[in-house]
Short mmCIF file of C-alpha atoms in Angstrom, two decimals:
data_model
loop_
_atom_site.label_atom_id
_atom_site.label_comp_id
_atom_site.label_asym_id
_atom_site.label_seq_id
_atom_site.Cartn_x
_atom_site.Cartn_y
_atom_site.Cartn_z
CA MET A 29 74.12 118.09 80.41
CA ALA A 30 71.27 115.93 78.94
CA SER A 31 71.15 117.72 75.68
CA SER A 32 74.66 116.86 74.90
CA ILE A 33 74.24 113.19 75.60
CA GLU A 34 71.18 113.01 73.57
CA ASN A 35 72.94 114.30 70.60
CA ASN A 36 74.41 111.11 69.16
CA ASN A 37 76.48 112.73 66.56
CA GLU A 38 78.88 114.28 68.82
CA LYS A 39 82.25 112.81 69.11
CA LEU A 40 85.10 112.74 71.46
CA THR A 41 88.49 111.89 71.27
CA LEU A 42 90.20 109.33 73.47
CA LYS A 43 93.99 108.96 73.50
CA SER A 44 95.76 105.81 74.54
CA SER A 45 98.78 105.39 76.58
CA ASP A 46 100.98 104.85 73.47
CA GLY A 47 99.59 108.11 71.86
CA GLU A 48 97.00 106.71 69.42
CA GLU A 49 93.89 108.77 69.29
CA PHE A 50 90.49 107.17 68.91
CA LEU A 51 87.64 109.17 67.58
CA VAL A 52 84.39 107.74 69.32
CA GLU A 53 80.71 108.83 69.27
CA LYS A 54 79.43 110.04 72.64
CA HIS A 55 76.70 107.36 73.08
CA VAL A 56 79.34 104.87 72.77
CA ALA A 57 81.74 106.38 75.29
CA LEU A 58 78.66 106.48 77.73
CA GLN A 59 79.23 102.82 78.15
CA SER A 60 82.03 103.79 80.36
CA THR A 61 81.01 105.23 83.74
CA LEU A 62 84.39 107.04 83.99
CA LEU A 63 83.87 108.82 80.70
CA GLN A 64 79.95 109.39 81.54
CA ASN A 65 81.01 111.24 84.81
CA MET A 66 83.53 113.22 82.76
CA LEU A 67 81.14 114.31 80.30
CA ASP A 68 78.57 114.99 82.99
CA SER A 69 80.86 117.43 84.50
CA ASP A 70 80.93 119.07 81.38
CA CYS A 71 84.41 120.22 81.30
CA SER A 72 86.27 118.04 78.80
CA SER A 73 84.02 118.22 75.71
CA ALA A 74 86.58 120.04 73.56
CA ASP A 75 89.55 118.14 74.82
CA VAL A 76 91.32 114.86 74.04
CA ILE A 77 90.61 112.69 76.86
CA PRO A 78 93.80 111.04 77.98
CA LEU A 79 93.54 107.26 79.23
CA PRO A 80 97.14 106.96 80.23
CA LYS A 81 96.69 103.29 81.58
CA ILE A 82 95.38 101.73 78.38
CA ASP A 83 97.29 100.84 75.33
CA ALA A 84 95.95 101.33 71.81
CA ARG A 85 95.33 97.56 71.34
CA THR A 86 93.38 97.35 74.55
CA LEU A 87 91.51 100.42 73.93
CA ALA A 88 90.54 99.45 70.52
CA LEU A 89 88.98 96.15 71.88
CA VAL A 90 87.12 98.07 74.64
CA LEU A 91 85.64 100.46 72.09
CA GLY A 92 84.55 97.76 69.96
CA TYR A 93 82.71 96.25 72.88
CA CYS A 94 81.15 99.57 73.79
CA LYS A 95 80.10 100.13 70.34
CA LYS A 96 78.37 96.78 69.96
CA HIS A 97 76.62 97.27 73.43
CA ALA A 98 75.65 100.98 72.75
CA ASP A 99 74.31 100.01 69.28
CA ALA A 100 72.48 96.97 69.95
CA SER A 101 68.72 97.53 71.06
CA SER A 102 67.65 96.06 74.29
CA SER A 103 65.62 93.50 72.53
CA LYS A 104 68.65 91.69 71.19
CA GLN A 105 70.01 90.31 74.45
CA GLY A 106 70.58 86.92 73.02
CA GLU A 107 72.47 88.47 70.21
CA LEU A 108 74.76 90.69 72.59
CA ASN A 109 75.43 87.43 74.79
CA SER A 110 76.88 85.60 71.83
CA PHE A 111 78.88 88.61 70.79
CA ASP A 112 80.22 88.70 74.44
CA SER A 113 81.42 85.05 74.37
CA GLU A 114 82.68 85.44 70.73
CA PHE A 115 84.42 88.53 71.99
CA LEU A 116 86.51 86.85 74.44
CA LYS A 117 86.93 83.64 72.70
CA ASP A 118 90.73 82.78 71.83
CA MET A 119 91.96 85.88 73.41
CA ASP A 120 95.53 85.35 74.93
CA MET A 121 96.06 85.83 78.61
CA GLY A 122 97.94 89.31 78.18
CA ALA A 123 95.11 90.72 76.26
CA LEU A 124 92.60 89.55 78.64
CA PHE A 125 94.12 90.87 81.73
CA ASN A 126 94.76 94.27 79.87
CA LEU A 127 91.12 94.23 79.11
CA VAL A 128 90.18 93.63 82.84
CA LEU A 129 92.34 96.48 83.89
CA ALA A 130 90.90 98.79 81.33
CA ALA A 131 87.45 97.83 82.05
CA ASN A 132 88.02 98.37 85.65
CA PHE A 133 89.76 101.83 85.07
CA MET A 134 86.95 103.01 82.63
CA GLU A 135 84.31 101.44 84.78
CA ILE A 136 82.67 99.41 82.22
CA LYS A 137 80.71 96.95 84.42
CA GLY A 138 79.53 94.49 81.73
CA LEU A 139 82.98 94.17 80.23
CA LEU A 140 84.63 93.71 83.41
CA ASP A 141 82.26 90.99 84.66
CA ILE A 142 82.59 89.03 81.28
CA ALA A 143 86.35 89.21 81.50
CA ALA A 144 86.67 88.26 85.04
CA GLN A 145 84.16 85.48 84.21
CA LYS A 146 86.49 84.10 81.60
CA ILE A 147 89.44 84.11 83.83
CA ALA A 148 87.49 82.34 86.49
CA ASP A 149 86.58 79.76 83.92
CA THR A 150 90.23 79.27 83.17
CA ILE A 151 90.87 78.42 86.92
CA LYS A 152 87.78 76.36 87.23
CA ASP A 153 88.31 72.58 87.78
CA LYS A 154 92.17 72.86 87.18
CA PRO A 155 94.62 71.61 89.62
CA HIS A 156 96.47 74.39 91.20
CA GLN A 157 99.82 73.44 89.91
CA GLU A 158 98.41 74.12 86.54
CA VAL A 159 96.78 77.47 87.45
CA ARG A 160 100.14 78.59 88.81
CA GLU A 161 101.74 77.72 85.55
CA ILE A 162 99.06 79.54 83.32
CA PHE A 163 99.11 82.77 85.51
CA HIS A 164 102.83 82.63 86.50
CA VAL A 165 101.76 82.78 90.17
CA GLU A 166 104.86 82.56 92.29
CA ASN A 167 104.45 80.14 95.07
CA ASP A 168 105.72 81.62 98.22
CA TYR A 169 104.79 78.81 100.52
CA THR A 170 107.29 76.67 101.96
CA PRO A 171 106.64 73.06 101.24
CA GLU A 172 105.52 72.39 104.68
CA GLU A 173 103.23 75.45 104.74
CA GLU A 174 101.64 74.41 101.47
CA ALA A 175 100.89 70.88 102.72
CA ALA A 176 99.40 72.40 105.95
CA VAL A 177 96.93 74.71 103.96
CA ARG A 178 96.05 71.69 101.92
CA GLU A 179 95.46 69.52 104.87
CA GLU A 180 93.44 72.33 106.59
CA ASN A 181 91.22 72.23 103.27
CA ARG A 182 91.32 68.76 102.73
CA TRP A 183 87.64 68.44 101.43
CA ALA A 184 88.23 70.90 98.49
CA PHE A 185 91.28 69.07 97.23
CA GLU A 186 89.76 65.49 97.02
CA GLY A 187 90.09 64.18 93.47
CA PHE A 188 93.16 66.47 92.78
CA PRO A 189 96.72 65.78 92.70
CA MET B 13 87.59 117.96 86.33
CA CYS B 14 87.90 121.53 85.57
CA LEU B 15 91.57 121.12 86.11
CA LEU B 16 91.71 120.20 82.66
CA GLN B 17 90.77 123.62 81.67
CA GLY B 18 93.58 124.76 84.17
CA GLN B 19 95.94 122.74 82.18
CA LYS B 20 95.03 124.30 79.09
CA GLU B 21 95.38 127.54 80.56
CA MET B 22 98.94 126.56 81.52
CA ARG B 23 99.78 125.42 78.20
CA ARG B 24 98.91 128.67 76.80
CA LYS B 25 100.89 130.49 79.17
CA ARG B 26 103.86 128.33 78.46
CA LYS B 27 103.59 128.93 74.93
CA LYS B 28 103.61 132.74 75.58
CA ASN B 29 106.58 132.01 77.76
CA LYS B 30 108.22 130.17 75.07
CA GLY B 31 107.85 133.03 72.70
CA LEU B 32 109.23 135.45 75.19
CA GLU B 33 112.33 133.19 75.61
CA SER B 34 113.25 133.05 71.98
CA GLN B 35 112.92 136.70 72.01
CA ASN B 36 115.57 137.14 74.68
CA VAL B 37 117.99 134.47 73.84
CA GLY B 38 120.66 134.13 76.70
CA VAL B 39 119.08 136.55 79.31
CA ASN B 40 116.33 134.24 80.57
CA ASP B 41 117.71 131.96 83.09
CA CYS B 42 115.04 133.18 85.28
CA MET B 43 112.45 132.58 82.37
CA MET B 44 113.82 129.05 82.02
CA LYS B 45 113.16 128.54 85.67
CA LEU B 46 109.64 129.57 85.29
CA LEU B 47 109.15 127.51 82.34
CA LEU B 48 110.62 124.38 84.15
CA MET B 49 108.18 125.18 87.05
CA LEU B 50 105.29 125.45 84.79
CA VAL B 51 106.19 121.99 83.01
CA PHE B 52 106.26 120.53 86.50
CA LEU B 53 103.14 122.22 87.53
CA GLU B 54 101.50 121.05 84.46
CA LYS B 55 102.62 117.60 84.78
CA ASN B 56 101.36 117.44 88.41
CA LEU B 57 98.17 119.11 87.06
CA LEU B 58 97.60 116.20 84.71
CA LEU B 59 98.12 113.73 87.80
CA ILE B 60 95.66 115.55 89.72
CA ALA B 61 93.21 115.59 86.79
CA THR B 62 93.81 111.88 86.34
CA ASN B 63 93.09 111.37 90.04
CA ALA B 64 90.17 113.45 89.78
CA MET B 65 88.67 111.36 87.01
CA ASN B 66 88.92 108.27 89.21
CA MET B 67 86.94 109.63 92.10
CA PRO B 68 85.02 107.18 93.53
CA GLN B 69 81.34 106.86 92.71
CA ASP B 70 80.47 104.69 95.65
CA HIS B 71 79.73 106.96 98.37
CA LEU B 72 79.10 104.07 100.97
CA ARG B 73 82.61 103.34 101.20
CA PRO B 74 84.77 106.07 100.17
CA LEU B 75 87.89 105.08 102.02
CA LYS B 76 88.09 101.50 100.93
CA ARG B 77 87.18 102.44 97.31
CA ALA B 78 89.80 105.16 97.14
CA MET B 79 92.37 102.88 98.53
CA ALA B 80 91.50 100.30 95.99
CA ILE B 81 91.91 102.72 93.10
CA GLU B 82 95.19 103.90 94.29
CA GLU B 83 96.36 100.44 94.33
CA ALA B 84 94.86 99.54 91.11
CA GLU B 85 96.62 102.78 89.50
CA ILE B 86 99.91 101.73 90.77
CA ILE B 87 99.53 98.21 89.71
CA SER B 88 97.88 98.64 86.44
CA GLY B 89 100.68 101.29 85.62
CA LYS B 90 103.27 98.57 86.43
CA PHE B 91 101.45 96.22 84.59
CA MET B 92 101.54 98.26 81.10
CA GLU B 93 104.82 99.04 81.79
CA LYS B 94 105.96 95.23 82.31
CA ALA B 95 103.79 94.23 79.49
CA SER B 96 105.46 96.54 77.09
CA ILE B 97 109.00 96.04 78.08
CA GLU B 98 108.66 92.24 78.14
CA GLU B 99 107.97 91.06 74.59
CA ASN B 100 107.23 87.57 76.12
CA VAL B 101 103.99 88.37 77.51
CA ALA B 102 103.74 84.83 78.72
CA GLU B 103 106.25 85.52 81.32
CA VAL B 104 103.92 88.42 83.28
CA ALA B 105 102.73 87.18 86.54
CA TYR B 106 99.12 88.28 85.54
CA MET B 107 97.56 87.61 88.93
CA ASP B 108 99.85 89.50 90.92
CA LEU B 109 99.41 92.49 88.95
CA LEU B 110 95.62 92.67 89.42
CA PRO B 111 94.30 94.77 92.11
CA ASP B 112 92.73 92.75 94.86
CA GLU B 113 89.29 93.92 94.05
CA ILE B 114 89.42 92.36 90.56
CA LEU B 115 90.87 89.26 91.94
CA SER B 116 87.90 89.05 94.25
CA LEU B 117 85.52 89.81 91.46
CA ILE B 118 87.16 86.68 89.52
CA ILE B 119 86.92 84.62 92.78
CA SER B 120 83.32 85.43 93.12
CA PHE B 121 82.70 83.61 89.92
CA LEU B 122 84.15 80.28 91.39
CA THR B 123 82.53 77.52 93.34
CA THR B 124 83.59 77.43 96.85
CA ARG B 125 85.46 74.42 96.28
CA ASP B 126 87.59 76.02 93.58
CA VAL B 127 87.88 79.24 95.76
CA VAL B 128 89.21 77.06 98.72
CA ARG B 129 91.74 75.40 96.32
CA THR B 130 93.01 78.88 95.30
CA SER B 131 94.11 79.48 98.89
CA VAL B 132 97.04 77.00 98.21
CA LEU B 133 98.43 79.02 95.16
CA ALA B 134 100.40 81.43 97.15
CA THR B 135 100.07 83.22 100.49
CA LYS B 136 98.41 86.27 99.20
CA TRP B 137 95.54 83.85 97.88
CA ARG B 138 94.89 82.47 101.36
CA PHE B 139 93.46 85.84 102.37
CA LEU B 140 92.02 86.66 99.15
CA SER B 141 90.06 83.51 99.10
CA ALA B 142 88.42 84.70 102.32
CA SER B 143 87.13 87.78 100.62
CA PRO B 144 84.31 86.88 98.19
CA LEU B 145 80.88 88.27 98.88
CA ASN B 146 78.80 85.94 96.67
CA LEU B 147 80.15 82.46 97.06
CA ASP B 148 78.26 79.87 95.19
CA PHE B 149 78.07 77.16 97.72
CA ASP B 150 78.85 73.86 96.47
CA TRP B 151 76.66 71.87 98.73
CA PRO B 152 77.66 68.40 97.91
CA SER B 153 81.25 69.12 98.82
CA ILE B 154 79.96 70.43 102.34
CA ARG B 155 79.85 67.44 104.65
CA GLY B 156 78.23 69.13 107.65
CA MET B 157 75.29 70.32 105.83
CA LYS B 158 72.44 67.87 106.07
CA ARG B 159 69.83 68.07 103.43
CA GLY B 160 66.20 68.38 104.22
CA GLY B 161 66.60 69.35 107.81
CA SER B 162 67.03 72.40 109.67
CA ARG B 163 70.92 72.13 110.63
CA CYS B 164 73.71 74.57 111.55
CA LEU B 165 76.58 74.16 109.04
CA MET B 166 79.11 73.62 111.55
CA ARG B 167 78.18 70.80 113.69
CA SER B 168 75.25 68.80 112.69
CA ASP B 169 75.92 65.24 111.90
CA PRO B 170 76.74 62.65 114.51
CA GLU B 171 78.37 60.57 111.80
CA ASP B 172 81.02 63.30 111.27
CA THR B 173 84.28 62.55 112.86
CA GLU B 174 85.73 65.20 115.01
CA GLU B 175 88.70 65.66 112.44
CA GLU B 176 86.06 66.08 109.47
CA SER B 177 84.00 68.93 111.44
CA GLN B 178 87.24 70.46 112.50
CA SER B 179 88.68 70.51 108.97
CA LEU B 180 85.42 71.77 107.74
CA LEU B 181 85.22 74.55 110.40
CA THR B 182 88.87 75.49 109.49
CA ALA B 183 87.96 75.49 106.02
CA ILE B 184 85.23 78.06 106.51
CA LEU B 185 87.20 80.18 108.84
CA ASN B 186 90.57 80.17 106.99
CA GLY B 187 89.78 79.20 103.56
CA THR B 188 86.41 80.79 102.42
CA GLY B 189 86.36 82.72 105.80
CA SER B 190 82.84 83.84 105.25
CA PHE B 191 80.80 84.35 108.47
CA GLU B 192 77.78 84.62 106.20
CA PHE B 193 77.46 80.96 106.68
CA PHE B 194 77.25 81.00 110.42
CA GLY B 195 74.30 79.88 111.89
CA ILE B 196 72.53 78.70 108.74
CA SER B 197 69.58 76.73 109.23
CA TYR B 198 67.71 75.59 106.17
CA ASN B 199 65.27 73.16 104.87
CA GLY B 200 65.75 72.28 101.34
CA ILE B 201 68.10 70.72 98.97
CA ARG B 202 69.71 73.90 97.51
CA ALA B 203 69.70 77.32 99.24
CA MET B 204 71.51 80.47 98.07
CA ILE B 205 72.46 82.26 101.09
CA VAL B 206 73.42 85.75 100.36
CA GLY B 207 74.22 87.90 103.38
CA LEU B 208 73.81 87.13 106.95
CA GLY B 209 70.54 86.00 108.28
CA GLU B 210 68.98 86.04 104.57
CA VAL B 211 67.98 82.69 104.51
CA GLU B 212 65.72 81.46 101.85
CA SER B 213 63.06 79.41 103.72
CA SER B 214 59.45 79.87 104.86
CA ASP B 215 60.91 81.49 107.93
CA GLU B 216 58.28 83.89 109.37
CA SER B 217 59.97 84.59 112.66
CA SER B 218 63.28 86.10 111.61
CA GLY B 219 63.29 88.07 114.76
CA ASP B 220 64.02 85.17 116.79
CA GLU B 221 67.42 85.08 115.17
CA VAL B 222 70.41 85.90 117.34
CA LEU B 223 73.75 85.73 115.73
CA GLY B 224 76.91 86.48 117.63
CA ILE B 225 80.46 86.27 117.14
CA GLU B 226 82.74 86.49 120.19
CA PHE B 227 86.45 86.74 119.72
CA GLY B 228 88.96 87.16 122.33
CA GLY B 229 92.29 88.07 121.05
CA ARG B 230 95.27 89.38 123.12
CA ALA B 231 95.03 92.71 121.63
CA ILE B 232 91.50 93.13 121.23
CA GLY B 233 90.18 91.40 124.44
CA LEU B 234 86.88 89.92 124.46
CA SER B 235 84.50 91.28 122.14
CA ARG B 236 80.96 90.47 121.12
CA MET B 237 79.13 91.34 118.13
CA VAL B 238 75.82 90.67 116.49
CA PRO B 239 76.42 91.19 112.78
CA ASP B 240 73.27 92.28 111.05
CA GLU B 241 74.54 93.51 107.72
CA ALA B 242 77.27 92.54 105.22
CA ASP B 243 79.76 95.21 106.46
CA ASN B 244 79.83 93.58 109.92
CA LEU B 245 81.14 90.60 108.45
CA TRP B 246 83.72 92.44 106.60
CA LEU B 247 84.73 94.14 110.08
CA ALA B 248 84.82 90.91 111.82
CA TYR B 249 87.05 89.41 109.00
CA ASN B 250 89.50 92.10 109.75
CA LEU B 251 89.44 91.92 113.52
CA ILE B 252 89.76 88.24 113.96
CA ALA B 253 93.45 87.18 113.92
CA GLU B 254 95.39 84.21 114.41
CA GLY B 255 94.97 82.57 117.70
CA ASP B 256 91.79 84.08 118.35
CA THR B 257 89.01 82.17 119.70
CA VAL B 258 85.60 82.63 117.86
CA GLN B 259 82.39 81.44 119.00
CA ALA B 260 79.32 81.79 117.11
CA VAL B 261 75.89 81.09 118.36
CA THR B 262 72.48 80.98 116.60
CA VAL B 263 69.13 80.46 117.53
CA ARG B 264 66.51 80.18 115.11
CA ASN B 265 62.83 79.38 114.85
CA VAL B 266 62.27 78.10 111.58
CA LEU B 267 58.63 77.24 110.11
CA ARG B 268 59.01 74.99 107.54
CA GLU B 269 57.07 73.52 104.71
CA ALA B 270 57.31 69.61 105.00
CA ALA B 271 55.54 66.95 102.98
CA SER B 272 53.73 66.09 106.07
CA GLY B 273 52.67 69.56 106.64
CA ARG B 274 54.03 72.73 108.52
CA THR B 275 56.44 71.86 111.45
CA ARG B 276 58.00 74.17 113.83
CA CYS B 277 61.42 73.49 115.09
CA ARG B 278 64.18 75.30 116.89
CA SER B 279 67.67 75.14 116.63
CA SER B 280 70.69 76.26 118.74
CA ARG B 281 74.21 75.62 118.28
CA THR B 282 77.45 76.61 119.63
CA CYS B 283 80.62 76.29 117.90
CA GLU B 284 84.05 77.20 118.92
CA ALA B 285 87.31 77.49 116.78
CA GLU B 286 90.76 78.07 117.17
CA ILE B 287 92.13 79.79 114.06
CA GLY B 288 95.59 79.23 113.07
CA ASN B 289 98.54 78.52 115.50
CA LYS B 290 97.49 75.09 115.88
CA SER B 291 100.52 73.52 114.43
#
């Protein structure tokens, strides 16, 4: 097991939900706990690994992130941080949410955290009406219920419409 | 994981069957059935294999984690499907399609004030907003907290009106719902409280701390618990229902570093709260 991981030249093939195949170096794939566990179990080395929940566009983004993080040495933390913030900058909501789901599925903690943080930043300090609009949250409160919830937590709504 | 191997085996078998089939055209009703069965099996195997890939790593809470994963799968599947069907991605209700564990993660990056405000988005969010484990408490917005003294978060300030404390209490029980904040006594301007009883202070006698939550619901009866770890809070959160009466008591012995030297103070508070069913 250990020897196969140490060998950086080994590659494996990942297949997205829409059938595209990605050839990645093993040390890049190891950023994903899911893939790491699969490789550790030493069963799938010769196979194409299907990722039925992740489309090609998202998978490409995920692998881009993994590559950067796998290749960077630990001394370049600052560089990685700026890469992370650049990475999600200007990303549309659809892509961002797909990315969160993919990171969750593939168990890439760093990516999951920065993507979740990005979504949180979008919610922060916005009136809830606007948040509903951005994320298309369907309001299933009756107007009375909504007013009651607001009233209960009045302190949090001070200064918001 | 070795199911993948089995899958390969199946594929080989299937190929062999296919070969046979082409040799005996028209005869092979039976063979066809077998073939279909194999296809079916293979499909299921893939499913099983996929599930096996998702086996929870966290052995501490296998049940919870497994449930979350199942949900994540269903939901993310739905999400992908929906996203690909609808060209206009902007119409996708993103938040509804994320599994709760991710939503909780997102919420954990918000300040308490923002978290509480999410409770008004939709009914689901009211319960979600009660789940974060690492709330960053936004002290200035909490009126019941008195700076620089040993105070219980719930009821401390004589200037607070009854209504204000009640609103605060409900906010904590219903909105942020975290019992981690029960019985906090702290001296200092900004404290980060992570987990019950872990109060960042020069407390040398944490053994004196007694924390109890009593809940008497119609179904449960009167129960008493002394939560001593984060999981207990999760339990309490799930047990306490609308209409329950919750009582929390804390007794602490705090040794604090004040400008005038070390002082010793003891604080004890009792708070009662009615959750829901008020209106």
